[in-house]
Short mmCIF file of N, CA and C in Angstrom, two decimals:
data_model
loop_
_atom_site.label_atom_id
_atom_site.label_comp_id
_atom_site.label_asym_id
_atom_site.label_seq_id
_atom_site.Cartn_x
_atom_site.Cartn_y
_atom_site.Cartn_z
N HIS A 105 -109.78 106.89 -225.98
CA HIS A 105 -109.23 107.02 -224.77
C HIS A 105 -108.25 108.11 -224.44
N VAL A 106 -108.43 108.72 -223.05
CA VAL A 106 -107.80 109.25 -222.34
C VAL A 106 -106.85 108.54 -221.21
N GLN A 107 -105.38 109.18 -220.84
CA GLN A 107 -104.47 108.48 -219.72
C GLN A 107 -104.76 110.31 -218.86
N LEU A 108 -104.85 109.46 -217.44
CA LEU A 108 -104.79 110.15 -216.20
C LEU A 108 -103.80 109.75 -215.39
N VAL A 109 -103.35 110.73 -214.84
CA VAL A 109 -102.45 110.92 -213.85
C VAL A 109 -102.73 111.30 -212.38
N GLU A 110 -102.82 110.82 -211.24
CA GLU A 110 -103.16 111.17 -210.08
C GLU A 110 -101.69 111.90 -209.18
N SER A 111 -102.25 112.65 -208.61
CA SER A 111 -101.05 112.85 -207.63
C SER A 111 -101.73 113.50 -206.54
N GLY A 112 -100.95 113.92 -205.17
CA GLY A 112 -101.54 115.04 -204.27
C GLY A 112 -101.73 114.19 -202.85
N GLY A 113 -102.06 112.91 -203.20
CA GLY A 113 -101.89 111.95 -201.74
C GLY A 113 -100.88 112.28 -200.87
N GLY A 114 -100.98 111.81 -199.45
CA GLY A 114 -100.34 111.70 -198.87
C GLY A 114 -100.54 111.13 -197.67
N SER A 115 -99.65 111.44 -196.39
CA SER A 115 -100.39 111.31 -194.84
C SER A 115 -100.61 112.35 -194.29
N VAL A 116 -101.85 112.29 -193.67
CA VAL A 116 -102.30 113.68 -192.89
C VAL A 116 -102.95 113.00 -191.42
N GLN A 117 -103.32 114.34 -190.74
CA GLN A 117 -103.67 113.55 -189.50
C GLN A 117 -105.28 114.00 -189.93
N ALA A 118 -106.08 113.27 -188.83
CA ALA A 118 -107.72 113.29 -188.78
C ALA A 118 -107.89 115.04 -188.64
N GLY A 119 -108.97 115.41 -189.41
CA GLY A 119 -109.14 116.83 -189.50
C GLY A 119 -108.64 117.86 -190.40
N GLY A 120 -107.64 117.01 -191.38
CA GLY A 120 -106.52 117.81 -192.09
C GLY A 120 -107.55 117.52 -193.45
N SER A 121 -106.57 118.52 -194.62
CA SER A 121 -107.26 118.41 -195.59
C SER A 121 -105.95 118.34 -197.00
N LEU A 122 -106.37 117.16 -197.79
CA LEU A 122 -105.47 117.30 -199.13
C LEU A 122 -106.30 117.66 -200.12
N ASN A 123 -105.53 118.26 -201.53
CA ASN A 123 -105.81 118.50 -202.86
C ASN A 123 -105.58 117.39 -203.80
N LEU A 124 -105.88 116.70 -204.07
CA LEU A 124 -105.95 115.63 -205.31
C LEU A 124 -106.15 115.95 -206.61
N SER A 125 -104.92 116.07 -207.71
CA SER A 125 -104.93 116.17 -208.61
C SER A 125 -105.01 114.84 -209.86
N CYS A 126 -105.55 115.67 -210.91
CA CYS A 126 -105.41 114.45 -211.55
C CYS A 126 -105.32 115.19 -213.55
N VAL A 127 -104.10 114.74 -213.91
CA VAL A 127 -103.83 115.09 -215.17
C VAL A 127 -104.50 114.63 -216.31
N VAL A 128 -105.51 114.84 -217.18
CA VAL A 128 -105.52 114.13 -218.29
C VAL A 128 -104.95 114.32 -219.83
N PHE A 129 -104.63 113.28 -220.25
CA PHE A 129 -103.78 113.03 -221.56
C PHE A 129 -104.52 112.91 -222.71
N GLY A 130 -104.75 113.42 -223.83
CA GLY A 130 -105.24 112.82 -224.69
C GLY A 130 -106.55 114.09 -225.50
N ASP A 131 -107.06 113.14 -225.82
CA ASP A 131 -108.64 113.70 -227.06
C ASP A 131 -109.21 113.48 -226.12
N THR A 132 -109.98 114.77 -225.54
CA THR A 132 -111.07 114.16 -224.42
C THR A 132 -112.56 114.70 -224.86
N THR A 133 -112.39 114.84 -226.24
CA THR A 133 -113.64 115.69 -226.78
C THR A 133 -114.70 114.29 -227.04
N LYS A 134 -114.47 113.19 -226.69
CA LYS A 134 -115.57 112.12 -226.70
C LYS A 134 -115.77 111.53 -225.19
N THR A 135 -115.24 112.44 -224.15
CA THR A 135 -114.99 111.98 -222.40
C THR A 135 -116.36 112.55 -222.21
N THR A 136 -117.25 111.66 -221.46
CA THR A 136 -118.89 112.22 -221.28
C THR A 136 -118.44 112.98 -219.57
N VAL A 137 -118.21 112.27 -218.97
CA VAL A 137 -117.88 112.36 -217.39
C VAL A 137 -116.71 111.91 -216.98
N PHE A 138 -116.26 112.82 -215.96
CA PHE A 138 -114.80 112.46 -215.01
C PHE A 138 -115.69 112.17 -213.55
N GLY A 139 -114.87 111.49 -212.87
CA GLY A 139 -115.31 111.20 -211.62
C GLY A 139 -113.66 110.59 -210.66
N TRP A 140 -114.26 110.90 -209.29
CA TRP A 140 -113.30 110.58 -208.72
C TRP A 140 -113.85 108.98 -207.96
N PHE A 141 -112.41 108.45 -207.40
CA PHE A 141 -113.28 106.94 -206.87
C PHE A 141 -111.91 106.52 -205.66
N ARG A 142 -112.37 105.78 -204.98
CA ARG A 142 -111.42 105.18 -204.13
C ARG A 142 -111.40 103.82 -203.65
N GLN A 143 -110.83 103.05 -203.36
CA GLN A 143 -110.82 101.46 -202.87
C GLN A 143 -109.82 101.40 -201.35
N VAL A 144 -110.09 100.62 -200.78
CA VAL A 144 -109.76 99.72 -199.88
C VAL A 144 -109.31 98.45 -200.23
N PRO A 145 -108.45 97.52 -199.78
CA PRO A 145 -108.02 96.51 -200.01
C PRO A 145 -109.52 95.62 -199.52
N ASP A 146 -109.71 94.43 -200.46
CA ASP A 146 -110.84 93.69 -200.02
C ASP A 146 -112.11 94.30 -199.96
N ARG A 147 -112.11 95.62 -200.69
CA ARG A 147 -113.90 96.52 -200.89
C ARG A 147 -113.53 96.93 -202.32
N ALA A 148 -114.72 96.77 -202.47
CA ALA A 148 -115.30 97.21 -204.08
C ALA A 148 -114.81 98.90 -204.24
N ARG A 149 -114.41 99.10 -205.17
CA ARG A 149 -114.15 100.63 -205.44
C ARG A 149 -115.21 101.70 -205.73
N GLU A 150 -115.02 102.38 -204.87
CA GLU A 150 -116.29 103.17 -204.42
C GLU A 150 -116.25 104.77 -204.95
N GLY A 151 -117.52 105.22 -205.74
CA GLY A 151 -117.51 106.29 -206.17
C GLY A 151 -117.70 107.58 -205.42
N LEU A 152 -117.02 108.76 -205.13
CA LEU A 152 -117.14 109.58 -204.74
C LEU A 152 -117.56 111.07 -205.57
N ALA A 153 -117.21 111.35 -206.43
CA ALA A 153 -118.11 112.44 -207.09
C ALA A 153 -117.65 112.51 -208.66
N ALA A 154 -118.66 113.49 -209.14
CA ALA A 154 -118.86 113.15 -210.85
C ALA A 154 -118.93 114.34 -211.32
N ILE A 155 -118.20 114.69 -212.30
CA ILE A 155 -118.54 116.42 -213.03
C ILE A 155 -118.46 115.98 -214.44
N ASP A 156 -120.02 116.63 -215.20
CA ASP A 156 -119.92 116.36 -216.66
C ASP A 156 -119.26 117.23 -217.49
N ARG A 157 -119.41 117.39 -219.10
CA ARG A 157 -118.66 118.11 -219.88
C ARG A 157 -118.92 119.53 -219.43
N ASP A 158 -120.67 119.83 -219.24
CA ASP A 158 -121.19 121.17 -219.01
C ASP A 158 -120.41 121.46 -217.20
N GLY A 159 -120.16 121.02 -216.61
CA GLY A 159 -119.60 121.16 -215.34
C GLY A 159 -120.31 120.65 -213.63
N MET A 160 -121.83 120.03 -214.63
CA MET A 160 -122.93 119.73 -213.72
C MET A 160 -121.90 118.53 -212.85
N ILE A 161 -122.20 118.77 -211.62
CA ILE A 161 -121.63 117.97 -210.36
C ILE A 161 -122.64 116.93 -209.81
N ASN A 162 -122.04 115.83 -209.15
CA ASN A 162 -122.78 114.84 -208.58
C ASN A 162 -121.85 114.09 -207.45
N TYR A 163 -122.65 114.27 -206.24
CA TYR A 163 -121.77 113.54 -205.56
C TYR A 163 -122.42 112.31 -204.86
N ALA A 164 -121.53 111.13 -204.39
CA ALA A 164 -122.17 110.24 -203.25
C ALA A 164 -122.15 110.64 -202.14
N ASP A 165 -122.82 109.67 -201.41
CA ASP A 165 -122.61 109.97 -199.91
C ASP A 165 -121.44 110.02 -199.36
N ALA A 166 -120.48 109.60 -200.01
CA ALA A 166 -119.20 109.41 -199.48
C ALA A 166 -118.30 110.45 -199.62
N GLY A 167 -118.54 110.96 -200.57
CA GLY A 167 -118.41 112.58 -201.18
C GLY A 167 -118.90 113.75 -200.69
N ARG A 168 -120.35 113.89 -200.44
CA ARG A 168 -120.84 114.87 -200.03
C ARG A 168 -120.71 115.72 -198.81
N GLY A 169 -120.57 117.06 -198.59
CA GLY A 169 -119.95 117.93 -197.90
C GLY A 169 -118.63 118.27 -197.29
N ARG A 170 -117.85 117.08 -197.26
CA ARG A 170 -116.39 117.20 -197.14
C ARG A 170 -115.54 117.29 -198.20
N PHE A 171 -116.27 116.84 -199.54
CA PHE A 171 -115.22 116.51 -200.57
C PHE A 171 -115.68 117.79 -201.63
N THR A 172 -114.94 118.07 -202.74
CA THR A 172 -115.25 119.28 -204.01
C THR A 172 -114.58 118.80 -204.85
N ILE A 173 -115.54 118.71 -205.84
CA ILE A 173 -114.66 117.86 -207.38
C ILE A 173 -114.55 119.26 -208.31
N SER A 174 -113.77 119.34 -209.03
CA SER A 174 -113.95 120.81 -210.21
C SER A 174 -112.75 120.18 -211.20
N ARG A 175 -112.71 120.98 -212.14
CA ARG A 175 -112.14 120.58 -213.36
C ARG A 175 -111.30 121.95 -214.25
N ASP A 176 -110.12 122.03 -214.70
CA ASP A 176 -109.41 123.11 -214.96
C ASP A 176 -109.79 122.84 -216.48
N VAL A 177 -110.72 123.30 -217.41
CA VAL A 177 -110.91 122.99 -218.30
C VAL A 177 -109.75 123.32 -219.64
N THR A 178 -108.97 124.33 -219.25
CA THR A 178 -107.78 125.03 -220.51
C THR A 178 -106.70 123.90 -220.24
N PHE A 179 -106.39 123.22 -219.00
CA PHE A 179 -105.42 122.58 -218.48
C PHE A 179 -105.40 121.40 -218.34
N ASN A 180 -107.25 120.96 -218.26
CA ASN A 180 -107.48 119.35 -218.54
C ASN A 180 -106.69 118.70 -217.21
N ILE A 181 -107.05 119.34 -216.06
CA ILE A 181 -106.80 119.10 -214.66
C ILE A 181 -108.11 118.73 -213.46
N LEU A 182 -108.57 117.62 -213.59
CA LEU A 182 -109.49 117.56 -212.57
C LEU A 182 -108.85 117.29 -210.86
N THR A 183 -109.67 118.14 -210.23
CA THR A 183 -109.24 118.15 -208.82
C THR A 183 -110.30 117.57 -207.83
N LEU A 184 -109.72 117.23 -206.51
CA LEU A 184 -110.79 116.71 -205.46
C LEU A 184 -110.06 117.69 -204.19
N GLN A 185 -110.80 118.27 -204.00
CA GLN A 185 -110.70 118.97 -202.64
C GLN A 185 -111.13 118.28 -201.38
N MET A 186 -110.19 118.09 -200.53
CA MET A 186 -110.99 117.02 -199.39
C MET A 186 -110.69 117.51 -197.94
N ASN A 187 -111.66 117.65 -197.24
CA ASN A 187 -111.42 118.77 -196.13
C ASN A 187 -111.70 117.63 -194.88
N SER A 188 -111.73 117.96 -193.66
CA SER A 188 -112.02 117.53 -192.41
C SER A 188 -111.94 115.76 -192.69
N LEU A 189 -110.70 115.16 -192.84
CA LEU A 189 -110.31 114.15 -193.13
C LEU A 189 -110.55 113.45 -192.08
N LYS A 190 -111.08 111.92 -192.33
CA LYS A 190 -111.55 111.11 -190.97
C LYS A 190 -110.45 109.82 -191.27
N VAL A 191 -110.07 109.09 -190.84
CA VAL A 191 -109.10 108.03 -190.67
C VAL A 191 -109.95 107.05 -191.78
N GLU A 192 -111.11 107.12 -191.76
CA GLU A 192 -111.89 105.88 -192.23
C GLU A 192 -112.03 106.06 -193.89
N ASP A 193 -111.35 107.84 -194.46
CA ASP A 193 -111.10 108.09 -195.51
C ASP A 193 -109.78 107.61 -196.27
N THR A 194 -108.98 106.70 -195.52
CA THR A 194 -107.89 105.74 -195.85
C THR A 194 -108.17 105.21 -196.52
N ALA A 195 -107.65 105.13 -197.96
CA ALA A 195 -107.85 104.44 -199.36
C ALA A 195 -106.80 104.76 -200.63
N MET A 196 -106.76 103.71 -201.27
CA MET A 196 -106.09 104.00 -202.90
C MET A 196 -107.46 105.51 -203.52
N TYR A 197 -106.90 106.22 -203.69
CA TYR A 197 -107.91 107.47 -204.67
C TYR A 197 -107.42 107.54 -206.11
N TYR A 198 -108.52 107.59 -206.81
CA TYR A 198 -108.62 107.34 -208.46
C TYR A 198 -109.29 108.14 -209.30
N CYS A 199 -108.82 108.60 -210.35
CA CYS A 199 -109.74 109.52 -211.15
C CYS A 199 -110.09 108.71 -212.16
N ALA A 200 -111.13 108.80 -213.10
CA ALA A 200 -111.48 108.11 -214.18
C ALA A 200 -112.36 108.79 -215.03
N ALA A 201 -112.38 108.73 -215.99
CA ALA A 201 -113.03 109.25 -217.51
C ALA A 201 -114.07 108.32 -218.51
N SER A 202 -114.79 108.85 -218.69
CA SER A 202 -115.66 107.84 -219.23
C SER A 202 -116.06 108.56 -220.99
N SER A 203 -115.89 107.37 -221.71
CA SER A 203 -116.17 107.86 -222.97
C SER A 203 -117.73 107.32 -223.76
N ARG A 204 -118.27 106.48 -222.69
CA ARG A 204 -119.52 105.92 -223.05
C ARG A 204 -120.37 106.77 -222.68
N SER A 205 -121.06 107.08 -224.06
CA SER A 205 -122.43 108.16 -224.49
C SER A 205 -123.34 108.31 -223.68
N TRP A 206 -123.65 106.92 -222.71
CA TRP A 206 -124.79 106.99 -221.70
C TRP A 206 -124.51 107.92 -220.21
N ALA A 207 -122.99 107.96 -220.09
CA ALA A 207 -122.38 108.28 -219.06
C ALA A 207 -123.23 109.53 -218.84
N THR A 208 -123.33 109.93 -217.35
CA THR A 208 -123.54 111.50 -216.76
C THR A 208 -123.13 111.72 -215.11
N MET A 209 -123.53 113.01 -214.85
CA MET A 209 -122.97 113.09 -213.59
C MET A 209 -123.48 112.35 -213.01
N THR A 210 -124.34 111.48 -213.05
CA THR A 210 -125.29 110.53 -212.02
C THR A 210 -124.46 109.29 -212.18
N SER A 211 -123.57 108.91 -212.97
CA SER A 211 -122.70 107.63 -212.97
C SER A 211 -121.36 107.94 -211.88
N LEU A 212 -121.81 107.30 -211.25
CA LEU A 212 -120.99 106.95 -209.87
C LEU A 212 -120.66 105.46 -209.73
N GLY A 213 -121.06 104.63 -210.18
CA GLY A 213 -120.24 103.02 -210.40
C GLY A 213 -119.26 102.81 -211.22
N PRO A 214 -118.36 102.36 -210.79
CA PRO A 214 -117.36 102.31 -211.96
C PRO A 214 -116.97 101.80 -213.03
N SER A 215 -118.03 100.77 -213.16
CA SER A 215 -118.60 99.95 -214.63
C SER A 215 -118.74 101.15 -215.96
N ALA A 216 -119.10 102.45 -215.18
CA ALA A 216 -119.58 103.26 -216.17
C ALA A 216 -118.44 104.38 -216.99
N TYR A 217 -116.98 103.97 -216.63
CA TYR A 217 -116.06 104.54 -216.47
C TYR A 217 -115.21 104.06 -217.20
N THR A 218 -114.48 104.28 -218.57
CA THR A 218 -113.58 103.52 -219.52
C THR A 218 -112.10 103.63 -219.11
N ASP A 219 -111.86 104.73 -218.64
CA ASP A 219 -110.02 105.08 -218.40
C ASP A 219 -110.00 105.28 -216.98
N TRP A 220 -108.76 104.59 -216.48
CA TRP A 220 -108.71 105.18 -215.38
C TRP A 220 -106.86 105.32 -214.90
N GLY A 221 -106.65 105.97 -213.79
CA GLY A 221 -105.66 106.30 -213.75
C GLY A 221 -105.09 105.41 -212.49
N ARG A 222 -103.62 105.30 -212.04
CA ARG A 222 -103.27 104.32 -211.22
C ARG A 222 -103.34 104.56 -209.93
N GLY A 223 -103.68 105.82 -209.28
CA GLY A 223 -104.13 105.73 -208.13
C GLY A 223 -103.20 106.62 -207.27
N THR A 224 -103.73 107.58 -206.04
CA THR A 224 -102.89 107.64 -205.40
C THR A 224 -103.20 107.30 -203.77
N GLN A 225 -102.43 107.30 -203.12
CA GLN A 225 -102.52 106.75 -201.67
C GLN A 225 -102.51 107.62 -200.69
N VAL A 226 -103.83 107.87 -199.98
CA VAL A 226 -104.06 109.14 -198.73
C VAL A 226 -104.65 108.06 -197.42
N THR A 227 -103.56 108.48 -196.60
CA THR A 227 -103.54 107.63 -195.61
C THR A 227 -103.57 108.78 -194.29
N VAL A 228 -104.76 108.58 -193.23
CA VAL A 228 -105.58 109.96 -192.33
C VAL A 228 -105.43 109.00 -191.18
N SER A 229 -104.60 109.30 -190.52
CA SER A 229 -104.16 109.01 -188.74
C SER A 229 -104.79 109.55 -188.08
#
């Protein structure tokens, strides 16, 4: 298992941008895929994007077009660049890693992931 620490959240006006970062600590040799999720109170956690060990990327409808996921393998940092933010993007954002052998870049459901950060709040007004 790995530990993940998110940062970069904050308050931004609609139309603005934020770049979220997630530092991954620990041995990632068994990690099959990394992902970004978000959650608002009383709603299920929503997958946004995933990137596998080979750098293959997949976006959910919620993340496609305005969000970009990337990973710096050298420094074990996962990022989510968010542009043209909307009020409805307000949520707690989480990064996650999976050690499940069957998880792939198409894995955008929370149950596919085994390790989670504590989240970073994004507020768009």
